[in-house]
Short mmCIF file of C-alpha atoms and ligand atoms in Angstrom, two decimals:
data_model
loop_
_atom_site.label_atom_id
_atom_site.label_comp_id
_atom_site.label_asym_id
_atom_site.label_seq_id
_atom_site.Cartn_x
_atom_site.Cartn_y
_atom_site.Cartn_z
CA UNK A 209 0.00 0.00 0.00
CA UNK A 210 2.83 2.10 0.79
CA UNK A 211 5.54 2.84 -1.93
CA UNK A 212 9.20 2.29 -1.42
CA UNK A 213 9.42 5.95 -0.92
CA UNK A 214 7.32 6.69 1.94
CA UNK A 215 8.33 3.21 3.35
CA UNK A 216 11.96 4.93 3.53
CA UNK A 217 10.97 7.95 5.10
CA UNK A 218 8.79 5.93 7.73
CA UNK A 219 11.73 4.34 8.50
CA UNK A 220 14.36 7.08 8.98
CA UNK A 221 11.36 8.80 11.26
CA UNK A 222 11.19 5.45 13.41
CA UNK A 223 15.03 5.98 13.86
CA UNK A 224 15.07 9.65 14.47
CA UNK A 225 12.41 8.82 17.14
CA UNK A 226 14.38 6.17 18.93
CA UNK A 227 17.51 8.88 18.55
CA UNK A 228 14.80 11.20 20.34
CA UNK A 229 14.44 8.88 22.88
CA UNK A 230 18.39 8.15 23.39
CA UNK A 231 18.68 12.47 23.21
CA UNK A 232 16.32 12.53 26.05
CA UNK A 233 17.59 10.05 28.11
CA UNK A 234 21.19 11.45 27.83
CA UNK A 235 19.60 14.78 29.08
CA UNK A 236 17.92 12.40 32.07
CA UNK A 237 21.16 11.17 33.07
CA UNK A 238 22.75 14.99 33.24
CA UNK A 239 19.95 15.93 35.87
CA UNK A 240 19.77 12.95 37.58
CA UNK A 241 23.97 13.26 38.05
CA UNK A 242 22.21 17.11 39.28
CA UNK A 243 20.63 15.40 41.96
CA UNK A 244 17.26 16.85 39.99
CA UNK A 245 15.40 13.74 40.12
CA UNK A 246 12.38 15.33 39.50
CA UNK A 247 13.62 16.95 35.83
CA UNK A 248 15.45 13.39 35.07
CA UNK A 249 12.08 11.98 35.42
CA UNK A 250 10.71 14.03 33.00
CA UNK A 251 12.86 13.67 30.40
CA UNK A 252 13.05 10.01 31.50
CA UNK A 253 9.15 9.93 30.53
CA UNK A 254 9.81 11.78 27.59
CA UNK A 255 12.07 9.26 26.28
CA UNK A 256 9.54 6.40 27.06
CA UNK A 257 6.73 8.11 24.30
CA UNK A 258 9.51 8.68 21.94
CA UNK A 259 10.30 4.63 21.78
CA UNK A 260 6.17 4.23 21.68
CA UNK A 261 6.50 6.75 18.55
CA UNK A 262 8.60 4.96 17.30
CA UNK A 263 6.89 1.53 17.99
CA UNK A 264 3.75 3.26 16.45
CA UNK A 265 4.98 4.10 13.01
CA UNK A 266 6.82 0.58 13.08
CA UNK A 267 2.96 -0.83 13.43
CA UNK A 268 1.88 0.96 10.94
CA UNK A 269 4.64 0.26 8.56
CA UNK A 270 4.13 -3.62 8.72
CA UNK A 271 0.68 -3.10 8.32
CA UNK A 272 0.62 -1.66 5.12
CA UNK A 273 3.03 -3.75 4.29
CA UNK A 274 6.05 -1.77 3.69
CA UNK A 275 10.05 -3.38 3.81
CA UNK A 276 11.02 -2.27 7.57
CA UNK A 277 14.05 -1.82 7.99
CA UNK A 278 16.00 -0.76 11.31
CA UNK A 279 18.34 2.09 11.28
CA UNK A 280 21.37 3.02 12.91
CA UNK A 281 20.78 5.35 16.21
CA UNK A 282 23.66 8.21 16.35
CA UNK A 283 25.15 8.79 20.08
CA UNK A 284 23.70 11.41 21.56
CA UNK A 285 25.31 14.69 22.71
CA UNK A 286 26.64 13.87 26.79
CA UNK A 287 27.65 17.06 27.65
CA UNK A 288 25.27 20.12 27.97
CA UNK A 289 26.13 23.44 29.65
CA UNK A 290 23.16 24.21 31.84
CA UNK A 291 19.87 23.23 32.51
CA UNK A 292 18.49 25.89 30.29
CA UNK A 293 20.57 24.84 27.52
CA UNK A 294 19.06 21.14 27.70
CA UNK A 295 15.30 22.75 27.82
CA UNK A 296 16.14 24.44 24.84
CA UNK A 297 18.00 21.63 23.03
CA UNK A 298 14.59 19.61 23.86
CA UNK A 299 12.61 22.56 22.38
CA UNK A 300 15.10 22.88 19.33
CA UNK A 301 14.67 18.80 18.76
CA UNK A 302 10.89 19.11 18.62
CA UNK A 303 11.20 21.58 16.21
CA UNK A 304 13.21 19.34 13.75
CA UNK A 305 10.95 16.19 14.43
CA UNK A 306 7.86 18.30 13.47
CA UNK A 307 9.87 19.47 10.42
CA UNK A 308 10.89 16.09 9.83
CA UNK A 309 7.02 14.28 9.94
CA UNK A 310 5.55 17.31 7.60
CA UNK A 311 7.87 16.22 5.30
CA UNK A 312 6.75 12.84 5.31
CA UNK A 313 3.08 14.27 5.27
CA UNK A 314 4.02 16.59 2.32
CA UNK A 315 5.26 13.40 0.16
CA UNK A 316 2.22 10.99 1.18
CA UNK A 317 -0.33 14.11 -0.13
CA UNK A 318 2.32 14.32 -3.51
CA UNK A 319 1.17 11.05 -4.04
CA UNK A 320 -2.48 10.67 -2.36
CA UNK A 321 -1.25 8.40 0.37
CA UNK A 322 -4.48 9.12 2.14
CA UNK A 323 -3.27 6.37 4.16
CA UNK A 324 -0.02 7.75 5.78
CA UNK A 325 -1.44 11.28 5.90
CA UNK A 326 -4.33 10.27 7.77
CA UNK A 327 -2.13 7.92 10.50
CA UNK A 328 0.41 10.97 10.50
CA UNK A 329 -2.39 13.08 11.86
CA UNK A 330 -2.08 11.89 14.81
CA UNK A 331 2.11 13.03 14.73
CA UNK A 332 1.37 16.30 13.65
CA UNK A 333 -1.16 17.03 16.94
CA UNK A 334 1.17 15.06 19.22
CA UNK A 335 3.89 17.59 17.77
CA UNK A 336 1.88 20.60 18.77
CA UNK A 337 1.53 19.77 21.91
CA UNK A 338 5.13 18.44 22.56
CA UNK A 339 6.29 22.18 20.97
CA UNK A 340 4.02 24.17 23.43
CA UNK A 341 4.95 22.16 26.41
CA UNK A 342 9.07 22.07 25.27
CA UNK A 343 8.46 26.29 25.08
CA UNK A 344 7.07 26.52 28.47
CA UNK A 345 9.40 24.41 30.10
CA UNK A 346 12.11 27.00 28.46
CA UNK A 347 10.11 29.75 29.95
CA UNK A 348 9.82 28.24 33.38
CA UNK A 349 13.50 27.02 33.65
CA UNK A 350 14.66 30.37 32.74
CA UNK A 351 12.64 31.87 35.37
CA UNK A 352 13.70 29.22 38.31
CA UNK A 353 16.93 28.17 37.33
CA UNK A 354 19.01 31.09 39.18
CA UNK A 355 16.57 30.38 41.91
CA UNK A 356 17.28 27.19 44.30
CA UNK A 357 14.12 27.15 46.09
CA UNK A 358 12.42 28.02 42.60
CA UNK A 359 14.15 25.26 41.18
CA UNK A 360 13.45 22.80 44.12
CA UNK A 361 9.34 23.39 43.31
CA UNK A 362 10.00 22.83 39.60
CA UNK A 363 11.92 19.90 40.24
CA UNK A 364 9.44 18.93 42.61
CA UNK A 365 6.82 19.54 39.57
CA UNK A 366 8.21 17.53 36.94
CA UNK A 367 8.74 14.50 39.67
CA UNK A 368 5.09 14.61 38.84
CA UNK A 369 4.74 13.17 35.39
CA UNK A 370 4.54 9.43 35.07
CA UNK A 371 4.08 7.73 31.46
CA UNK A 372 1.28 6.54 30.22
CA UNK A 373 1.04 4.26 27.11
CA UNK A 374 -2.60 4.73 27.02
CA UNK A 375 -1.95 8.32 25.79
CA UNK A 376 0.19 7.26 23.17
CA UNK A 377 -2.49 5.34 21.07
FE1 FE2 B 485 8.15 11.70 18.91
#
């Protein structure tokens, strides 16, 4: 159902979102080494929906029977200068995943994949959402981050989230 080509960009998008999930981990084990347990969880949930992303679009791939085949996952940046930086690198990464599944959406309409547009819906308001939240975490870090009890409530905040695979179908 799929052609070769959108079969090949399904399957560089499962990769970049397992590479999302390694990105976010990496930026999990930075605050956790912070003794910010609540901001490694975050990031550690973030990580979790990336690998369901990617297990999504690997679903959907073998069930329109297109060739899967399983990329390479780059190493992730280790170091990262602050905690601002890393909210910003998370914001930054959401951006080029959003850029990343219009493409994909762009190239289904080119060739009336009604299919693959209508299962990337779901991607493109998942990608909203991840964008808005990603921004006001900048906002709030920038505001706390000079500020240790600040910082202890926003850590205390983000201890908060806890993944939920029901949300990801
Ligand atoms: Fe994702």
């Amino acid at each position: 159902m799929v052609t070769d080509k959108i079969a090949k960009l399904i399957n560089e998008q499962i990769t970049k979102e397992q590479y999302a999930a390694q990105y976010y981990l990496s930026m999990s084990a930075w605050f956790s080494s912070k003794d910010l347990d609540g901001i490694a969880n975050y990031f550690r949930v973030q990580s979790k929906e990336e690998l369901m992303h990617a297990d999504k679009m690997f679903d959907y791939l073998n069930d329109v029977g297109g060739e899967i085949v399983i990329g390479e996952i780059p190493k992730p940046p280790h170091e990262f200068e602050s905690a601002i930086d890393i909210f910003e690198k998370a914001l930054e990464h959401e951006k080029i995943v959003t850029k990343s599944i219009f493409n994909i959406v762009k190239n289904a309409n080119d060739e009336s994949d009604f299919a693959t547009t209508s299962f990337l819906q779901w991607f493109i308001n998942e990608q909203v959402e991840e964008e808005a939240s990603a921004s006001q975490y900048v906002t709030k870090i920038k505001m706390v981050s000079d500020n240790p009890s600040a910082l202890y409530l926003f850590d205390q905040e983000l201890a908060q989230r806890v993944f939920d695979p029901a949300a990801e179908n």
